[in-house]
Amino acid sequence: MLSYQHIYHAGNPADVHKHAALAAMLDYMTRKDKPLSYIETHGGRGLYRLDAPEALKTGEAAAGIGAVADAAALAGTPYRAVLDEIRAVHGALAYPGSPLIAARFLRAGDAGHVAELHPQEHAALVAALKGTPLKVHRQDGFGMAQSICPPTPRRGLMLIDPSYEVKAEYARIPREIAGLHAKWNVGVIALWYPILTGGAHVPMLAALEAQGLPGALRHEIRFPPVRAGHRMVGSGLFVVNAPWGLEAELDRVAQLFGG
Ligand SMILES: C[S@@+](CC[C@H](N)C(=O)[O-])C[C@H]1O[C@@H](n2cnc3c(N)ncnc32)[C@H](O)[C@@H]1O
C-alpha cells in the first residue's frame, strides 16, 4: 500500500534543487529545433497548494521555495519563470510539480509520458495535465520506462524521482538505470535521491558510479533538517548524459541553501 504523498514535501529545499535542474535541462534541450521525448517514472499530482493543511503541517515549503523564491540566485532562471507563470494562473501559493514544469517546455512534436501509481495522485495528475502533450500512465514507473525506451523521438530526458518508501528501491535503481541506458544510450537520465542521516543512498551511488556511465554528473546540496528530528539533510541528483551548463546552474541553486 502506497502511503507517500508529495503534498507534505512539495516546495521543500530538495524540490527546489530538483525542479531548478529539470527546468534548466529542458530549457537547454528545447533550444534546438529537434523534437524530444520527456519521460517521468514517478509523477506525483502535478500541482500543489502550499496553503493545503498537509503542506502547512510539515512547513517544508517555508524552508524551501518560501525562503528562496525571491533570492537573486533564482532571478532570470527557467525555474523562476515557470513558477511565475504557474502562479499567475493558479495563485501565489500554487507550486508546480515536475510534470507540470516539463509540460511548460514541451512543443508541438515533442512526446511525454508520466507514470503515477497512487489512485488519487494519478487522478489529480490527469486533471493537472489536461490539455498538455503529456500522457499519464497508471502503472509502475520503471515498467513504463523500460517499455517505452528507446522512445520516439529518440532525443530526450527521463526524470526518476521515487518516494524511496520501499527500501529495496535503492538496490533496484542502479539495475534499472543500467538497463535503460543500454536501450537508450543518447537519453539524458536524471535520478533524484535524498541525503539521509543514515546514508542509505551511499551504496546506490557507489553502484551507479561503478557503471562508468557517459557524461555522468553527481550534484548534491546540503541543508539543515526542515524540522527537529527530520532525517533528510540534503538532496542529490545523478544525471547520465548531463546537458551542457547544468553543473553551473546547479551551483547557483546550492548558493541558496549555503552550499
Ligand atoms: C517524490 S513523489 C514525485 C514528485 C514529483 N516527481 C515532483 O517532483 O513533482 C513520488 C511519487 O511516486 C508515486 N509512486 C510510488 N511508487 C510508484 C511506482 N512504482 N510507479 C509509479 N509511481 C509511484 C507516489 O505515489 C508519489 O506520488
PDB file of N, CA and C in Angstrom, residues 99-157:
ATOM      1  N   PRO A  99       5.937  17.196 -13.444  1.00  0.00           N
ATOM      2  CA  PRO A  99       5.273  17.016 -14.746  1.00  0.00           C
ATOM      3  C   PRO A  99       4.739  18.334 -15.318  1.00  0.00           C
ATOM      4  N   LEU A 100       4.262  19.203 -14.419  1.00  0.00           N
ATOM      5  CA  LEU A 100       3.731  20.484 -14.906  1.00  0.00           C
ATOM      6  C   LEU A 100       4.870  21.398 -15.375  1.00  0.00           C
ATOM      7  N   ILE A 101       5.997  21.310 -14.710  1.00  0.00           N
ATOM      8  CA  ILE A 101       7.171  22.082 -15.162  1.00  0.00           C
ATOM      9  C   ILE A 101       7.574  21.588 -16.555  1.00  0.00           C
ATOM     10  N   ALA A 102       7.611  20.268 -16.712  1.00  0.00           N
ATOM     11  CA  ALA A 102       8.007  19.715 -18.021  1.00  0.00           C
ATOM     12  C   ALA A 102       7.021  20.128 -19.112  1.00  0.00           C
ATOM     13  N   ALA A 103       5.721  20.081 -18.772  1.00  0.00           N
ATOM     14  CA  ALA A 103       4.689  20.410 -19.767  1.00  0.00           C
ATOM     15  C   ALA A 103       4.894  21.811 -20.322  1.00  0.00           C
ATOM     16  N   ARG A 104       5.383  22.693 -19.468  1.00  0.00           N
ATOM     17  CA  ARG A 104       5.600  24.094 -19.857  1.00  0.00           C
ATOM     18  C   ARG A 104       6.625  24.221 -21.002  1.00  0.00           C
ATOM     19  N   PHE A 105       7.556  23.238 -21.096  1.00  0.00           N
ATOM     20  CA  PHE A 105       8.622  23.333 -22.103  1.00  0.00           C
ATOM     21  C   PHE A 105       8.316  22.554 -23.382  1.00  0.00           C
ATOM     22  N   LEU A 106       7.398  21.581 -23.303  1.00  0.00           N
ATOM     23  CA  LEU A 106       7.196  20.721 -24.475  1.00  0.00           C
ATOM     24  C   LEU A 106       6.518  21.483 -25.614  1.00  0.00           C
ATOM     25  N   ARG A 107       6.990  21.197 -26.817  1.00  0.00           N
ATOM     26  CA  ARG A 107       6.499  21.889 -28.011  1.00  0.00           C
ATOM     27  C   ARG A 107       5.704  20.908 -28.865  1.00  0.00           C
ATOM     28  N   ALA A 108       4.998  21.436 -29.872  1.00  0.00           N
ATOM     29  CA  ALA A 108       4.306  20.550 -30.811  1.00  0.00           C
ATOM     30  C   ALA A 108       5.377  19.638 -31.408  1.00  0.00           C
ATOM     31  N   GLY A 109       5.117  18.351 -31.459  1.00  0.00           N
ATOM     32  CA  GLY A 109       6.113  17.417 -31.994  1.00  0.00           C
ATOM     33  C   GLY A 109       6.904  16.717 -30.909  1.00  0.00           C
ATOM     34  N   ASP A 110       6.913  17.256 -29.687  1.00  0.00           N
ATOM     35  CA  ASP A 110       7.554  16.568 -28.568  1.00  0.00           C
ATOM     36  C   ASP A 110       6.572  15.536 -28.008  1.00  0.00           C
ATOM     37  N   ALA A 111       7.117  14.515 -27.315  1.00  0.00           N
ATOM     38  CA  ALA A 111       6.263  13.487 -26.714  1.00  0.00           C
ATOM     39  C   ALA A 111       6.523  13.439 -25.215  1.00  0.00           C
ATOM     40  N   GLY A 112       5.505  13.062 -24.446  1.00  0.00           N
ATOM     41  CA  GLY A 112       5.708  12.991 -22.999  1.00  0.00           C
ATOM     42  C   GLY A 112       4.910  11.868 -22.370  1.00  0.00           C
ATOM     43  N   HIS A 113       5.532  11.161 -21.421  1.00  0.00           N
ATOM     44  CA  HIS A 113       4.893  10.051 -20.711  1.00  0.00           C
ATOM     45  C   HIS A 113       5.235  10.151 -19.240  1.00  0.00           C
ATOM     46  N   VAL A 114       4.215  10.108 -18.381  1.00  0.00           N
ATOM     47  CA  VAL A 114       4.432  10.177 -16.934  1.00  0.00           C
ATOM     48  C   VAL A 114       3.693   9.020 -16.270  1.00  0.00           C
ATOM     49  N   ALA A 115       4.353   8.330 -15.350  1.00  0.00           N
ATOM     50  CA  ALA A 115       3.692   7.265 -14.590  1.00  0.00           C
ATOM     51  C   ALA A 115       3.398   7.740 -13.173  1.00  0.00           C
ATOM     52  N   GLU A 116       2.256   7.324 -12.663  1.00  0.00           N
ATOM     53  CA  GLU A 116       1.902   7.574 -11.253  1.00  0.00           C
ATOM     54  C   GLU A 116       0.988   6.442 -10.825  1.00  0.00           C
ATOM     55  N   LEU A 117       1.371   5.757  -9.736  1.00  0.00           N
ATOM     56  CA  LEU A 117       0.673   4.542  -9.324  1.00  0.00           C
ATOM     57  C   LEU A 117      -0.464   4.807  -8.343  1.00  0.00           C
ATOM     58  N   HIS A 118      -0.341   5.820  -7.494  1.00  0.00           N
ATOM     59  CA  HIS A 118      -1.328   6.080  -6.434  1.00  0.00           C
ATOM     60  C   HIS A 118      -2.637   6.574  -7.065  1.00  0.00           C
ATOM     61  N   PRO A 119      -3.796   5.933  -6.749  1.00  0.00           N
ATOM     62  CA  PRO A 119      -5.038   6.304  -7.457  1.00  0.00           C
ATOM     63  C   PRO A 119      -5.398   7.783  -7.356  1.00  0.00           C
ATOM     64  N   GLN A 120      -5.311   8.367  -6.138  1.00  0.00           N
ATOM     65  CA  GLN A 120      -5.700   9.785  -6.004  1.00  0.00           C
ATOM     66  C   GLN A 120      -4.701  10.712  -6.676  1.00  0.00           C
ATOM     67  N   GLU A 121      -3.407  10.390  -6.523  1.00  0.00           N
ATOM     68  CA  GLU A 121      -2.394  11.229  -7.145  1.00  0.00           C
ATOM     69  C   GLU A 121      -2.516  11.143  -8.664  1.00  0.00           C
ATOM     70  N   HIS A 122      -2.824   9.933  -9.142  1.00  0.00           N
ATOM     71  CA  HIS A 122      -2.993   9.733 -10.584  1.00  0.00           C
ATOM     72  C   HIS A 122      -4.147  10.584 -11.108  1.00  0.00           C
ATOM     73  N   ALA A 123      -5.282  10.564 -10.394  1.00  0.00           N
ATOM     74  CA  ALA A 123      -6.456  11.334 -10.842  1.00  0.00           C
ATOM     75  C   ALA A 123      -6.135  12.830 -10.853  1.00  0.00           C
ATOM     76  N   ALA A 124      -5.441  13.286  -9.815  1.00  0.00           N
ATOM     77  CA  ALA A 124      -5.094  14.712  -9.743  1.00  0.00           C
ATOM     78  C   ALA A 124      -4.113  15.080 -10.864  1.00  0.00           C
ATOM     79  N   LEU A 125      -3.210  14.163 -11.171  1.00  0.00           N
ATOM     80  CA  LEU A 125      -2.221  14.429 -12.227  1.00  0.00           C
ATOM     81  C   LEU A 125      -2.889  14.519 -13.597  1.00  0.00           C
ATOM     82  N   VAL A 126      -3.838  13.613 -13.835  1.00  0.00           N
ATOM     83  CA  VAL A 126      -4.580  13.659 -15.110  1.00  0.00           C
ATOM     84  C   VAL A 126      -5.232  15.035 -15.249  1.00  0.00           C
ATOM     85  N   ALA A 127      -5.846  15.522 -14.155  1.00  0.00           N
ATOM     86  CA  ALA A 127      -6.519  16.833 -14.209  1.00  0.00           C
ATOM     87  C   ALA A 127      -5.494  17.955 -14.422  1.00  0.00           C
ATOM     88  N   ALA A 128      -4.367  17.879 -13.734  1.00  0.00           N
ATOM     89  CA  ALA A 128      -3.363  18.954 -13.825  1.00  0.00           C
ATOM     90  C   ALA A 128      -2.747  19.030 -15.223  1.00  0.00           C
ATOM     91  N   LEU A 129      -2.691  17.877 -15.910  1.00  0.00           N
ATOM     92  CA  LEU A 129      -2.007  17.853 -17.216  1.00  0.00           C
ATOM     93  C   LEU A 129      -2.968  17.929 -18.402  1.00  0.00           C
ATOM     94  N   LYS A 130      -4.247  18.148 -18.088  1.00  0.00           N
ATOM     95  CA  LYS A 130      -5.244  18.252 -19.170  1.00  0.00           C
ATOM     96  C   LYS A 130      -4.810  19.334 -20.172  1.00  0.00           C
ATOM     97  N   GLY A 131      -4.892  19.011 -21.431  1.00  0.00           N
ATOM     98  CA  GLY A 131      -4.554  19.999 -22.454  1.00  0.00           C
ATOM     99  C   GLY A 131      -3.061  20.083 -22.753  1.00  0.00           C
ATOM    100  N   THR A 132      -2.243  19.268 -22.098  1.00  0.00           N
ATOM    101  CA  THR A 132      -0.800  19.253 -22.381  1.00  0.00           C
ATOM    102  C   THR A 132      -0.484  17.986 -23.195  1.00  0.00           C
ATOM    103  N   PRO A 133       0.697  17.936 -23.817  1.00  0.00           N
ATOM    104  CA  PRO A 133       1.010  16.724 -24.598  1.00  0.00           C
ATOM    105  C   PRO A 133       1.437  15.525 -23.744  1.00  0.00           C
ATOM    106  N   LEU A 134       1.467  15.669 -22.405  1.00  0.00           N
ATOM    107  CA  LEU A 134       1.938  14.558 -21.562  1.00  0.00           C
ATOM    108  C   LEU A 134       0.848  13.511 -21.356  1.00  0.00           C
ATOM    109  N   LYS A 135       1.192  12.248 -21.600  1.00  0.00           N
ATOM    110  CA  LYS A 135       0.251  11.133 -21.369  1.00  0.00           C
ATOM    111  C   LYS A 135       0.521  10.580 -19.979  1.00  0.00           C
ATOM    112  N   VAL A 136      -0.543  10.310 -19.227  1.00  0.00           N
ATOM    113  CA  VAL A 136      -0.370   9.808 -17.860  1.00  0.00           C
ATOM    114  C   VAL A 136      -0.681   8.311 -17.834  1.00  0.00           C
ATOM    115  N   HIS A 137       0.217   7.538 -17.236  1.00  0.00           N
ATOM    116  CA  HIS A 137       0.069   6.082 -17.164  1.00  0.00           C
ATOM    117  C   HIS A 137      -0.058   5.661 -15.701  1.00  0.00           C
ATOM    118  N   ARG A 138      -1.092   4.881 -15.397  1.00  0.00           N
ATOM    119  CA  ARG A 138      -1.195   4.386 -14.014  1.00  0.00           C
ATOM    120  C   ARG A 138      -0.548   3.007 -13.942  1.00  0.00           C
ATOM    121  N   GLN A 139       0.755   3.004 -13.830  1.00  0.00           N
ATOM    122  CA  GLN A 139       1.498   1.745 -13.769  1.00  0.00           C
ATOM    123  C   GLN A 139       2.849   2.010 -13.104  1.00  0.00           C
ATOM    124  N   ASP A 140       3.565   0.945 -12.799  1.00  0.00           N
ATOM    125  CA  ASP A 140       4.894   1.105 -12.203  1.00  0.00           C
ATOM    126  C   ASP A 140       5.773   1.939 -13.145  1.00  0.00           C
ATOM    127  N   GLY A 141       6.413   2.945 -12.594  1.00  0.00           N
ATOM    128  CA  GLY A 141       7.185   3.871 -13.409  1.00  0.00           C
ATOM    129  C   GLY A 141       8.338   3.217 -14.153  1.00  0.00           C
ATOM    130  N   PHE A 142       9.025   2.300 -13.486  1.00  0.00           N
ATOM    131  CA  PHE A 142      10.141   1.650 -14.181  1.00  0.00           C
ATOM    132  C   PHE A 142       9.631   0.736 -15.285  1.00  0.00           C
ATOM    133  N   GLY A 143       8.494   0.074 -15.023  1.00  0.00           N
ATOM    134  CA  GLY A 143       7.898  -0.778 -16.059  1.00  0.00           C
ATOM    135  C   GLY A 143       7.555   0.051 -17.287  1.00  0.00           C
ATOM    136  N   MET A 144       6.948   1.218 -17.039  1.00  0.00           N
ATOM    137  CA  MET A 144       6.598   2.101 -18.167  1.00  0.00           C
ATOM    138  C   MET A 144       7.860   2.529 -18.916  1.00  0.00           C
ATOM    139  N   ALA A 145       8.862   2.959 -18.157  1.00  0.00           N
ATOM    140  CA  ALA A 145      10.080   3.479 -18.793  1.00  0.00           C
ATOM    141  C   ALA A 145      10.772   2.398 -19.623  1.00  0.00           C
ATOM    142  N   GLN A 146      10.850   1.188 -19.069  1.00  0.00           N
ATOM    143  CA  GLN A 146      11.528   0.110 -19.807  1.00  0.00           C
ATOM    144  C   GLN A 146      10.754  -0.231 -21.081  1.00  0.00           C
ATOM    145  N   SER A 147       9.423  -0.122 -21.033  1.00  0.00           N
ATOM    146  CA  SER A 147       8.659  -0.491 -22.228  1.00  0.00           C
ATOM    147  C   SER A 147       8.714   0.603 -23.302  1.00  0.00           C
ATOM    148  N   ILE A 148       8.940   1.840 -22.886  1.00  0.00           N
ATOM    149  CA  ILE A 148       8.966   2.951 -23.860  1.00  0.00           C
ATOM    150  C   ILE A 148      10.344   3.116 -24.504  1.00  0.00           C
ATOM    151  N   CYS A 149      11.395   2.741 -23.785  1.00  0.00           N
ATOM    152  CA  CYS A 149      12.758   3.015 -24.282  1.00  0.00           C
ATOM    153  C   CYS A 149      13.230   1.997 -25.306  1.00  0.00           C
ATOM    154  N   PRO A 150      13.881   2.428 -26.385  1.00  0.00           N
ATOM    155  CA  PRO A 150      14.180   3.810 -26.722  1.00  0.00           C
ATOM    156  C   PRO A 150      12.919   4.521 -27.226  1.00  0.00           C
ATOM    157  N   PRO A 151      12.687   5.730 -26.750  1.00  0.00           N
ATOM    158  CA  PRO A 151      11.450   6.424 -27.123  1.00  0.00           C
ATOM    159  C   PRO A 151      11.515   7.030 -28.520  1.00  0.00           C
ATOM    160  N   THR A 152      10.376   7.432 -28.999  1.00  0.00           N
ATOM    161  CA  THR A 152      10.269   8.237 -30.231  1.00  0.00           C
ATOM    162  C   THR A 152       9.619   9.556 -29.847  1.00  0.00           C
ATOM    163  N   PRO A 153      10.249  10.673 -30.116  1.00  0.00           N
ATOM    164  CA  PRO A 153      11.590  10.907 -30.649  1.00  0.00           C
ATOM    165  C   PRO A 153      12.687  10.358 -29.715  1.00  0.00           C
ATOM    166  N   ARG A 154      13.835  10.085 -30.314  1.00  0.00           N
ATOM    167  CA  ARG A 154      14.918   9.426 -29.586  1.00  0.00           C
ATOM    168  C   ARG A 154      15.663  10.369 -28.635  1.00  0.00           C
ATOM    169  N   ARG A 155      15.780  11.624 -29.037  1.00  0.00           N
ATOM    170  CA  ARG A 155      16.388  12.618 -28.124  1.00  0.00           C
ATOM    171  C   ARG A 155      15.479  12.773 -26.930  1.00  0.00           C
ATOM    172  N   GLY A 156      16.036  12.986 -25.760  1.00  0.00           N
ATOM    173  CA  GLY A 156      15.112  13.266 -24.672  1.00  0.00           C
ATOM    174  C   GLY A 156      15.686  13.118 -23.289  1.00  0.00           C
ATOM    175  N   LEU A 157      14.768  13.297 -22.336  1.00  0.00           N
ATOM    176  CA  LEU A 157      15.117  13.364 -20.915  1.00  0.00           C
ATOM    177  C   LEU A 157      14.158  12.494 -20.115  1.00  0.00           C
TER     178      LEU A 157
END
